[in-house]
XYZ file of C-alpha atoms in Angstrom:
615
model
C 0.000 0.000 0.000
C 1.834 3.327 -1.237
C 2.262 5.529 2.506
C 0.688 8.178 0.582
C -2.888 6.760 -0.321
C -5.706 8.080 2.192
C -9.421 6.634 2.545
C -12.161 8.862 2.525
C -14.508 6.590 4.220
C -14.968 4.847 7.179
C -14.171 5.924 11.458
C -10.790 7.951 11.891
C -8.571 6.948 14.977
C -6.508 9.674 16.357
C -3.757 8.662 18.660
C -1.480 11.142 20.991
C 1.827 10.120 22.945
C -0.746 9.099 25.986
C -4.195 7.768 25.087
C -6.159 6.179 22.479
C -9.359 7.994 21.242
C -11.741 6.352 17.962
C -13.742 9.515 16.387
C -16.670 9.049 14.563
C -16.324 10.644 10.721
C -18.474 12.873 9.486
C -21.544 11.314 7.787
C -24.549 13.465 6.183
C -24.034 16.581 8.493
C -24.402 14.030 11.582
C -21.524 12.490 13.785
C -21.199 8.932 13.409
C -19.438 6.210 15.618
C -20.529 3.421 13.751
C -17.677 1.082 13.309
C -14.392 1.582 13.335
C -10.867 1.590 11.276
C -7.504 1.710 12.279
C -5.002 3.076 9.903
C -1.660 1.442 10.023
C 1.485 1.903 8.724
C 5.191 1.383 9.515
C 6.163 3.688 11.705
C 4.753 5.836 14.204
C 3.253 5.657 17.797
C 2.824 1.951 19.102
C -0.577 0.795 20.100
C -2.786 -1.859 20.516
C -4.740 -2.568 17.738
C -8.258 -2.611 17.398
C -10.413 -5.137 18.975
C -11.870 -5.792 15.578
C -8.429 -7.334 14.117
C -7.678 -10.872 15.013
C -4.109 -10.231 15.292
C -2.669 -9.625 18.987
C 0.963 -8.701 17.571
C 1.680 -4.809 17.991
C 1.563 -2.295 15.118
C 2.026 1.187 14.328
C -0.473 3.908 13.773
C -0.047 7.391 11.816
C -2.230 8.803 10.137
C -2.163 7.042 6.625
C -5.189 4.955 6.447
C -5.798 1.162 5.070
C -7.989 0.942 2.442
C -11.275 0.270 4.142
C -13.118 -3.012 3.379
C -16.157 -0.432 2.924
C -16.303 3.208 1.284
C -18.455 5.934 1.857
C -19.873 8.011 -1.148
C -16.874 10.573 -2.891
C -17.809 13.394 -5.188
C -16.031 13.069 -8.790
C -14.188 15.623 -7.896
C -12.276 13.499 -4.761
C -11.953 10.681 -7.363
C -10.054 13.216 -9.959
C -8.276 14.828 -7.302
C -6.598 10.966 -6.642
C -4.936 11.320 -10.244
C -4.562 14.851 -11.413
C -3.600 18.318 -10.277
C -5.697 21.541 -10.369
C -3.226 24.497 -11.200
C -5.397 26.799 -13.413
C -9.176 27.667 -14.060
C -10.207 27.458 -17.466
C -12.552 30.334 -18.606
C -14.328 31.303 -21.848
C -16.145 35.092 -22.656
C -19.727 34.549 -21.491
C -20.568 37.131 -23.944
C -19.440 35.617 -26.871
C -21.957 33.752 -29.122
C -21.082 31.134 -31.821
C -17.591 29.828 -30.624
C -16.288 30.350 -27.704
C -12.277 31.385 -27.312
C -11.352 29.317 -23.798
C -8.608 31.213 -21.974
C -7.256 30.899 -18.247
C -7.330 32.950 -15.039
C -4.139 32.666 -13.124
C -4.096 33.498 -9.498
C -0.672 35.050 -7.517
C 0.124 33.964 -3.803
C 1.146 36.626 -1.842
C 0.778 36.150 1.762
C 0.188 39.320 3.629
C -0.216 40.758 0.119
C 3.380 41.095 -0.257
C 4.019 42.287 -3.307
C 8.134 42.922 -4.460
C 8.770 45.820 -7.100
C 10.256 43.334 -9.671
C 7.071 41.365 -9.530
C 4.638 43.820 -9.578
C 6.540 45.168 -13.105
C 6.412 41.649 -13.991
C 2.541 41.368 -13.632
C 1.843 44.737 -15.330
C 4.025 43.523 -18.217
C 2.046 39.833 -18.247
C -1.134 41.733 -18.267
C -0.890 43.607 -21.631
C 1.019 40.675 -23.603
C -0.789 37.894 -22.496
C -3.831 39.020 -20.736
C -6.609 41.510 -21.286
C -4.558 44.656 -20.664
C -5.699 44.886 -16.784
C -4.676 43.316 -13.378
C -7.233 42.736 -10.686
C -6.542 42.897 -7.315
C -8.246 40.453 -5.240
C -10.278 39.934 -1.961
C -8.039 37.720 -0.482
C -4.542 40.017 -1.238
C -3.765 38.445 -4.459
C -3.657 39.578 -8.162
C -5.632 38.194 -10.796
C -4.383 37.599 -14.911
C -7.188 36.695 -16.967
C -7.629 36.321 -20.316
C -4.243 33.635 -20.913
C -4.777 31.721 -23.239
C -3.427 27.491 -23.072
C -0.456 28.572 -25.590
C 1.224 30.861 -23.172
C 0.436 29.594 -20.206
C 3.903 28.271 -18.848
C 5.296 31.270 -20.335
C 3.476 33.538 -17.785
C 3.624 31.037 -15.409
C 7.483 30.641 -15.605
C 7.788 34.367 -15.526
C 5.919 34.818 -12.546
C 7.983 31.861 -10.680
C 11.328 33.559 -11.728
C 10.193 36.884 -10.889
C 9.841 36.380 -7.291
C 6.346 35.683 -7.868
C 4.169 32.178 -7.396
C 0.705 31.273 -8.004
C 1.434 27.537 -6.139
C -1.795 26.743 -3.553
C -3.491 29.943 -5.206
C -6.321 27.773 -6.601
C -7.596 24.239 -5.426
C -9.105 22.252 -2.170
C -5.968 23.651 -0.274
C -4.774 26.751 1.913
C -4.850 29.883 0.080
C -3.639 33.209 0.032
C -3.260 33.980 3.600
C -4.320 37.457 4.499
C -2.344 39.365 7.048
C -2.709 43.583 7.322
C -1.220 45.414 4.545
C -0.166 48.336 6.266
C 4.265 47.986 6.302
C 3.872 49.408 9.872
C 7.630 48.470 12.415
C 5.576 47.535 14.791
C 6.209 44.046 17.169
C 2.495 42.949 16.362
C 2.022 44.029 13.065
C 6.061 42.399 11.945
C 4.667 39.055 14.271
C 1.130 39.038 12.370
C 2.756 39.079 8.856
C 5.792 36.619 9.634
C 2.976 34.207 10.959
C 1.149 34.570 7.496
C 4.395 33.756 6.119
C 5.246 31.201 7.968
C 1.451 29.351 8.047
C 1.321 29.833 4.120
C 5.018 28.387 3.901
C 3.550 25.463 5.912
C 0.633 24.659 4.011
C 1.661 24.781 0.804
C 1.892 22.128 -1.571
C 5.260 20.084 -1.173
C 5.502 18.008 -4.299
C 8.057 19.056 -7.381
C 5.317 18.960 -9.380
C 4.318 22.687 -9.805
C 8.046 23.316 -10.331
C 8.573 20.370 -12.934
C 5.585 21.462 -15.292
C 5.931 25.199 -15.850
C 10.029 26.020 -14.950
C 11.065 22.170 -15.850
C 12.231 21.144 -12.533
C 13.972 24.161 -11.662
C 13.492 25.215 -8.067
C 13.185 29.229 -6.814
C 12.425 28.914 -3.585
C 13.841 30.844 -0.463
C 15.140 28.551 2.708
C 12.369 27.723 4.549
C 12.594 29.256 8.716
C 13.578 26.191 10.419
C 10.421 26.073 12.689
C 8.030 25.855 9.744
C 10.170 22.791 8.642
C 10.326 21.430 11.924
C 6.466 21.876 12.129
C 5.433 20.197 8.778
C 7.881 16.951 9.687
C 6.730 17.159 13.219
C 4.488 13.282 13.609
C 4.204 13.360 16.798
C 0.336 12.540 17.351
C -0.136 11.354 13.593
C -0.762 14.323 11.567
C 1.536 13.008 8.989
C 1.046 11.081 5.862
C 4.295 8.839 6.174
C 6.690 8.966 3.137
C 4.415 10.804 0.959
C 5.426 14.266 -0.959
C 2.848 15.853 0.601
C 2.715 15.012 4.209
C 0.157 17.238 5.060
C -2.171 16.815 2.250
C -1.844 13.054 0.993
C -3.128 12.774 -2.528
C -6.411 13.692 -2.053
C -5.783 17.075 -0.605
C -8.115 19.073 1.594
C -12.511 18.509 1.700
C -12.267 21.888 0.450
C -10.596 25.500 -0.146
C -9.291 26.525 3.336
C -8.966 29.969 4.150
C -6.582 31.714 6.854
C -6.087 35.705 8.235
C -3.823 36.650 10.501
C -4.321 40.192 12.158
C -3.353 42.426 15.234
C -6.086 43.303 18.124
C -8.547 46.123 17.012
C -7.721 45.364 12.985
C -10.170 44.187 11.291
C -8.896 45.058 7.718
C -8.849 41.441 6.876
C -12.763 40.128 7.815
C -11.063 37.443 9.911
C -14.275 36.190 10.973
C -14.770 35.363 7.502
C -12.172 32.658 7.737
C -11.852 28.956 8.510
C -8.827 30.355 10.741
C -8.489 33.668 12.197
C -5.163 33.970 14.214
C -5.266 36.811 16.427
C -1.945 38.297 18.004
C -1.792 38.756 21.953
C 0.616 41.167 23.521
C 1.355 41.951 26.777
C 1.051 45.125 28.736
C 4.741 46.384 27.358
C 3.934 45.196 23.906
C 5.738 42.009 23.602
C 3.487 38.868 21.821
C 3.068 36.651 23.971
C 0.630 34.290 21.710
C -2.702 34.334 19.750
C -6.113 33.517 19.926
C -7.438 31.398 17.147
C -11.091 31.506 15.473
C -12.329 28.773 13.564
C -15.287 28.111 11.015
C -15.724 31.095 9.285
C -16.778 31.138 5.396
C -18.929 32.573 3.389
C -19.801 30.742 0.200
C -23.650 29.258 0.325
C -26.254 27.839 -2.564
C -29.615 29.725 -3.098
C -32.529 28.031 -2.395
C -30.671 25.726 0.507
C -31.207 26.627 3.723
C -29.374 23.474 4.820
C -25.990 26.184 3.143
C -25.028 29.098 4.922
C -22.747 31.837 5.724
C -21.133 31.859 8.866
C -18.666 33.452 10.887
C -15.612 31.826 13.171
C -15.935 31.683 16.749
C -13.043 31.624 19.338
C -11.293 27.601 20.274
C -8.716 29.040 22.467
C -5.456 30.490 22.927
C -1.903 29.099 22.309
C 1.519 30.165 22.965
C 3.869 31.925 19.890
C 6.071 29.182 19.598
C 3.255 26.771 19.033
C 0.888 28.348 16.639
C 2.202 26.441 13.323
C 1.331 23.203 15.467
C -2.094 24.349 16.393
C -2.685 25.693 12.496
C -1.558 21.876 11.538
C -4.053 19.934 13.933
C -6.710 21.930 12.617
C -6.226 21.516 9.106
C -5.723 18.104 10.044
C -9.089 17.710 12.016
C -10.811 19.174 8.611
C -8.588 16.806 5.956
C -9.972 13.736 8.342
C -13.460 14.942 9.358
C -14.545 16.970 6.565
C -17.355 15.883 4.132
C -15.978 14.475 0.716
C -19.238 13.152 -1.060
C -21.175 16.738 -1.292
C -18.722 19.158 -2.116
C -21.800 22.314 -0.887
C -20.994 20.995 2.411
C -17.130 20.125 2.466
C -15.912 23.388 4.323
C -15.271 23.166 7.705
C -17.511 25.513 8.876
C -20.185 22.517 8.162
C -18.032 20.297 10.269
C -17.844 22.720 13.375
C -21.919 22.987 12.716
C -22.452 19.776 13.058
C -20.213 18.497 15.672
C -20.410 21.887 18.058
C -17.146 23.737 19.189
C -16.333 21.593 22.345
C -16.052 18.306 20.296
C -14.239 19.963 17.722
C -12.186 21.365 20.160
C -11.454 18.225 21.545
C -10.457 16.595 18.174
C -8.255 19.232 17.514
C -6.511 18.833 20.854
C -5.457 15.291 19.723
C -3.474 16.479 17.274
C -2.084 19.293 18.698
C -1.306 17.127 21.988
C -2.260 19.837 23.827
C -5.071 22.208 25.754
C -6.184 25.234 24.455
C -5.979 28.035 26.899
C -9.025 30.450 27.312
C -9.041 32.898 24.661
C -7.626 36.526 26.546
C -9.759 39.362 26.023
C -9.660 41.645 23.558
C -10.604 45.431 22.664
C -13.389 46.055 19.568
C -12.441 45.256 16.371
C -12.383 48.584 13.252
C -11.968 48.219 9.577
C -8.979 49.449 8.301
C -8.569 50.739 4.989
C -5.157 52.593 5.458
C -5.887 55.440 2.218
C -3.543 57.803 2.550
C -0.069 58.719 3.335
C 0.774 57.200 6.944
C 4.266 56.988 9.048
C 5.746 53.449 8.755
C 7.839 53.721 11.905
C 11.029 53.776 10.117
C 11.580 57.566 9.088
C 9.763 56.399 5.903
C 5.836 56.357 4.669
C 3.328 54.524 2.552
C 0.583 55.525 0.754
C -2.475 53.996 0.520
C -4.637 54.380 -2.522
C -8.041 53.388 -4.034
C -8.972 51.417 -6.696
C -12.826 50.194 -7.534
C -13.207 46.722 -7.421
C -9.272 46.150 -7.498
C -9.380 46.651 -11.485
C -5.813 48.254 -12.278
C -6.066 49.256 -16.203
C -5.768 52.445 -18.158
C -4.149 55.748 -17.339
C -4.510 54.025 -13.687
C -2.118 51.253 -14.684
C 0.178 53.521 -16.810
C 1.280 55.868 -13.824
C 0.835 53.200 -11.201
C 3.824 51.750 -13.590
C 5.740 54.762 -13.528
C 5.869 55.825 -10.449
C 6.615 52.168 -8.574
C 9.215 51.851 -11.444
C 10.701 55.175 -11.017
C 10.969 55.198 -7.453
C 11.649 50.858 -6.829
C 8.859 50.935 -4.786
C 7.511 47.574 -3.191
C 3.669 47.212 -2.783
C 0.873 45.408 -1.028
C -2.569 44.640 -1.943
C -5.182 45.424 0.782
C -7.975 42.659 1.615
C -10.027 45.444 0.720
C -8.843 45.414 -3.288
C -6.624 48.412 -2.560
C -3.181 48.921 -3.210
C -0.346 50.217 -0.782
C 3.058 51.686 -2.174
C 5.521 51.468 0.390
C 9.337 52.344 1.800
C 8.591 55.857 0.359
C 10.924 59.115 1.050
C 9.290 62.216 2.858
C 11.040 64.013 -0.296
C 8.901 61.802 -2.950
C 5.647 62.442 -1.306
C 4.969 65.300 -3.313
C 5.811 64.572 -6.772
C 4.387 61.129 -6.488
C 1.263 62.634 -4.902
C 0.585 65.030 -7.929
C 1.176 62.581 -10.484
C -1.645 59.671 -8.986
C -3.678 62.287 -8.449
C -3.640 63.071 -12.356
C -4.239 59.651 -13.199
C -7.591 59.501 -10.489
C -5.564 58.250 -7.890
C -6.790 60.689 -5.087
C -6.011 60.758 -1.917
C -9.240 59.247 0.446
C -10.422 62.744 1.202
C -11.732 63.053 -2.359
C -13.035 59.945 -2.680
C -16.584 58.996 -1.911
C -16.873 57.306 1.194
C -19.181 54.611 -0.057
C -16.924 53.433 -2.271
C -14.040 53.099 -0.069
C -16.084 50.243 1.525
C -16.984 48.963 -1.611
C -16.435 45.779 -2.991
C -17.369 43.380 -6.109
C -16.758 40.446 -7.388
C -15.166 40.039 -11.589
C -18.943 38.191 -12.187
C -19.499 38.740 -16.148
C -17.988 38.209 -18.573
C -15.329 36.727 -16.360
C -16.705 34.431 -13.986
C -18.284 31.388 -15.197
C -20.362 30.840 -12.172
C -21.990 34.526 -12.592
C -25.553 34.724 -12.330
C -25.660 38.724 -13.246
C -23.732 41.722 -12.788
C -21.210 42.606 -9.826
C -17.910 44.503 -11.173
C -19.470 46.325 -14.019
C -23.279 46.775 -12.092
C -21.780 48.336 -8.854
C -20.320 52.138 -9.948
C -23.937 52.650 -10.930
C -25.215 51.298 -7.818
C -23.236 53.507 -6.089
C -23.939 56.682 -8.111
C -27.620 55.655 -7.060
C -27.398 55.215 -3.643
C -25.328 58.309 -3.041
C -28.125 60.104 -5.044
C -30.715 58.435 -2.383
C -28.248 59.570 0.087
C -28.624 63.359 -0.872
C -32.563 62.805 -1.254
C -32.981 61.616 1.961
C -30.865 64.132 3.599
C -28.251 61.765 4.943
C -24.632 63.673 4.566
C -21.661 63.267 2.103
C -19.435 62.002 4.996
C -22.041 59.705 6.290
C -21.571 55.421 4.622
C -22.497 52.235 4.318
C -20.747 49.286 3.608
C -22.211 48.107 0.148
C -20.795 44.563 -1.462
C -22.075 42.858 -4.999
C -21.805 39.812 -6.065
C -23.057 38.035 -9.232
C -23.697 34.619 -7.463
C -23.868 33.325 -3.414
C -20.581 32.166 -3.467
C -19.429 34.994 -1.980
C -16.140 36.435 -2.883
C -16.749 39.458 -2.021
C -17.732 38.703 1.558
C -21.356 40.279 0.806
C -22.726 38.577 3.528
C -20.961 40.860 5.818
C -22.078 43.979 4.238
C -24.297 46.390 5.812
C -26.076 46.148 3.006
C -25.307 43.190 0.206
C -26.437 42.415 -2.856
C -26.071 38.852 -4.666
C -27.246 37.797 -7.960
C -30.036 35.224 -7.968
C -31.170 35.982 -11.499
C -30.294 38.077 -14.662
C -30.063 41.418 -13.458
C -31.596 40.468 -10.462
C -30.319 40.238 -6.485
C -31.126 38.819 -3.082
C -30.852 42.120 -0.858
C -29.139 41.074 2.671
C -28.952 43.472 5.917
C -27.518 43.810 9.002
C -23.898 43.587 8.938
C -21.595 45.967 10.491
C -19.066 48.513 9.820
C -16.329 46.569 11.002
C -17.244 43.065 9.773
C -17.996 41.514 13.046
C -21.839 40.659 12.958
C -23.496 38.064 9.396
C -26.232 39.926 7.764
C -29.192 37.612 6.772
C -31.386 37.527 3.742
C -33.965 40.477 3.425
C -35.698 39.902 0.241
C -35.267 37.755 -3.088
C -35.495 38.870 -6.642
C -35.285 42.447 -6.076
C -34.617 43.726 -10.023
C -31.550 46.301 -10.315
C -34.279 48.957 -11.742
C -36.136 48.557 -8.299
C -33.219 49.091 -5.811
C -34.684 52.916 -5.166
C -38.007 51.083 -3.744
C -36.397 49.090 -1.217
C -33.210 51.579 -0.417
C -34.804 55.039 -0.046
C -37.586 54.233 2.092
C -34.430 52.351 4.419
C -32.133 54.962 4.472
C -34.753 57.823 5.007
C -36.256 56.013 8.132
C -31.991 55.083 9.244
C -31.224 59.228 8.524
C -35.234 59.900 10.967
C -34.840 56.718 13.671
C -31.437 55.605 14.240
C -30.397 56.337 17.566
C -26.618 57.829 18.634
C -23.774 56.513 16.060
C -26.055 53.608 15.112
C -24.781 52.547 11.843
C -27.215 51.151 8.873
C -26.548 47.581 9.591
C -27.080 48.157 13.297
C -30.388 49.655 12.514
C -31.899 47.006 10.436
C -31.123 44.190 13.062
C -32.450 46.499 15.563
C -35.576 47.362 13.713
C -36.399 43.847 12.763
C -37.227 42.600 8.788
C -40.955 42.724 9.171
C -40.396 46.918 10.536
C -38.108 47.246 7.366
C -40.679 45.716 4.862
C -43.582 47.505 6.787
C -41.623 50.536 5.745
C -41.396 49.800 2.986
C -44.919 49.451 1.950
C -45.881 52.690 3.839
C -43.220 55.241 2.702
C -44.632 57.959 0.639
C -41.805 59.569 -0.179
C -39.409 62.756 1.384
C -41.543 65.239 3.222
C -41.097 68.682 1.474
């Protein structure tokens, strides 16, 4: 039996240095402890085996399975995921009739949304000789190349690798981008929340040679790995490891899912951490030192219209740990998930569907296994704020960084030119926000001025001059990008905005005054809508599913208001909403906070009743 292969099916046995524990899999969104399964290689922790086996001799346990005499249900996609490798999503122009022209969409990995000069000019070159002329800046601190087409594809690809650049683990049922604060501030937490991004994305990425033998034929360009991140992935102690497999983490089959991290700093909420299947918080003492983090688990966002039995929901706390073991606690969760998670419905294979089902104290427990430790209580912590970091701020260093706006994270035009020439000019390194915003950095007090003068030419203003509804905004790519689009997110939301700013001024709310809007063509939910004080997701040409409720800074779900609301009618369920918020809200209450308080059937009553601004 190859030491990589892994069983989907069947009880999991998890085994630490001092007790034996059987764990009941998954099954239908319902714990099961219906038989059991050792797994058994050679190798590992010594234990008794199984009072099942006839055999009395000892053997060793890790956590590559045996093929089980019986097999629960896989998805196709588990059973292609056994043979092949997903590196790229294929794409074709949803507006094009007759034949369609297939192209790919290439993803970047850049943890913390590092992004080095030499890269960033090698992306804006990529973009306009093998893409569509634009780069997208991402949700989740990446950058987006569409348009590639199969013939170039390990061109780009190579030239991203040898450009400091990598798109490895950017796509797939795997970690992704891992999303730390963008702002370059010298600060003990902020330096400690990005190294841990780092470090956690160095961990969880994909170990094989394969990425490196298809598109840069075997070469490797790879930094040295920190010694405790190697340590960490090798580290078998209570049988996290697939034994003598490439990919000890992963195994062949990989992850239920797409697993999503976010590392941030107390009160920083620039990266929706709640949104994540880990949030890793950083804990500091009284004189500033970190001490350790708390950790969040089951957040995610993606859902399916029309089932309830989906849903959007947002982390909750499992404990605390110690700095020098948060790789290890990272590992046993992403093991818990690669062992518990569903694999036969791929609508329920995220862990947050795991955590619902089993409840936070068992999956606590699980996770403990692996960890071979307790959590601590998670310490307390002040309110979190959304960060957007527009502007020119201090870094800590005698130097500054500017943060600047960009709709939707589309980089293209007179935009793109100057962003070109002045990160060029001045060898400026850059970061993408979580927000789809982009941060120069390292700059001189003597090059604020001339740099400032020439964005602001090219529409890059400084946040003052920007509305403040869009620098909340998001959207998704939807059409023609996106094949799973149901209507219009990217292209549908600077009207939107234009409208609701209009309703603003009708209403008599003031210029200053916001609310955190978010489109998406369908409920998968890249854009995080369902954290928007007011979100809007595509269930039908031209057509959305209003939600409400959120919160300025992304800490409470909004929930579905009303279905099939037509982008013509938006003025007959928004004005009536904001005139009653700008009449009824009480002291600093935001929009979101207002529509929980009010309650759906108030807001629809509202609705119904409003006739209009009083002259």
């Amino acid at each position: 039996m190859s030491s990589s292969f892994r069983a989907p099916a069947g009880a999991a046995t998890v085994f630490s240095t001092d007790q034996k524990i059987r764990l009941g899999r998954i099954d239908a969104l319902r714990s099961s402890h219906s038989g059991f399964l050792g797994r058994y290689v050679r190798g590992g922790v010594s234990v008794p085996q199984s009072a099942s086996s006839s055999s009395s001799s000892p053997i060793q346990a890790v956590s590559t399975p045996a093929k089980p005499e019986t097999t629960t249900k896989r998805s196709k996609v588990e059973i292609i995921k056994e043979k092949s490798n997903f590196i790229s999503y294929q794409q074709y122009n949803r507006e094009e009739r007759g034949g369609r022209s297939y192209s790919f969409m290439l993803r970047t990995k850049n943890p913390s949304g590092k992004v080095p000069n030499q890269l960033y000019l090698t992306m804006d070159d990529l973009a306009d000789e093998f893409g569509i002329g634009t780069l997208r800046l991402t949700t989740r601190q990446t950058f987006q190349l569409h348009g590639v087409i199969k013939q170039n594809l390990k061109t780009v690809m190579s030239s991203i690798i040898r450009n400091m650049g990598s798109t490895l683990g950017a796509c797939g049922d795997l970690n992704r981008n891992v999303l730390a604060p963008a702002a370059p501030y010298l600060k003990k937490d902020y330096l400690l929340a990005q190294e841990t991004a780092d470090n956690i994305a160095a961990l969880l990425s994909p170990q094989s040679g394969f990425y490196y033998d298809m598109w840069v034929d075997g070469e490797q360009f790879m930094t040295a790995e920190p010694p405790e991140v190697v340590k960490a992935r090798n580290d078998n102690s209570h049988g996290t490891n697939f034994v003598n497999s490439p990919e000890p983490i992963y195994g062949t089959q990989f992850l239920p899912r797409k697993f999503k991290v976010a590392v941030t700093v107390p009160t920083d909420n620039s990266v929706d951490l709640l949104t994540n299947d880990i949030g890793v918080v950083v804990v500091s003492d009284e004189n500033g030192e970190p001490q350790g983090f708390n950790l969040y688990v089951g957040g995610g966002m993606g859902r399916t219209h029309r089932m309830e039995s989906t849903f959007a929901r947002l982390a909750e706390p499992i404990g605390y740990v110690p700095k020098e073991d948060i790789l290890y606690a990272v590992k046993a969760i992403v093991v818990t998930q690669r062992e518990h998670g569903r694999r036969d419905d791929r609508k329920y294979s995220r862990m947050k569907y795991l955590i619902s089902s089993w409840g936070i104290e068992k999956f606590r427990d699980v996770v403990e296994q692996y960890y071979g430790k307790k959590f601590e209580p998670s310490r307390d912590l002040p309110e979190w704020e959304f960060k957007s970091y527009l502007g020119w701020h201090e870094q800590g260093d005698g130097a500054w960084f500017c943060g600047l706006h960009v709709d939707s994270g589309r980089v293209g035009g007179i935009m793109k030119k100057t962003l070109r020439e002045v990160i060029e000019k001045y060898k400026i390194d850059v970061r993408i926000t979580p927000n789809q915003n982009i941060v120069l950095c390292d700059i001189k007090t003597e090059w604020k001025r001339p740099i400032t003068t020439v964005l602001a030419q090219a529409g890059l203003l400084q946040p003052e001059f920007v509305d403040p509804l869009n620098q909340t905004a998001m959207a998704c790519p939807a059409f023609p990008l996106c094949p799973l689009a149901i209507t219009e997110a990217e292209r549908g939301i600077p009207s939107i905005l234009k409208r609701v700013r209009a309703m603003f001024e009708k209403v008599g709310l003031e210029y200053e005054e916001s609310v955190v809007i978010r489109v998406t063509g369908c409920p998968n939910g890249c854009a995080r809508p369902y954290m928007a004080e007011l979100g809007l997701v595509g269930d039908g040409p031209n057509s959305y599913q209003v939600w409400l409720g959120g919160t300025p800074n992304q800490t409470q779900i909004a929930r579905s208001f009303m279905d099939k609301v037509k982008v013509h009618d938006l003025e007959k369920i928004c004005e009536p909403l904001f005139y009653h918020w700008k009449h009824e809200r009480q002291t600093k209450e935001s929009f979101g906070e207002f529509a929980t308080r009010m309650g759906f059937e108030k807001l629809k009553e509202l609705i119904d009743t409003y006739k209009g601004v009083s002259q």
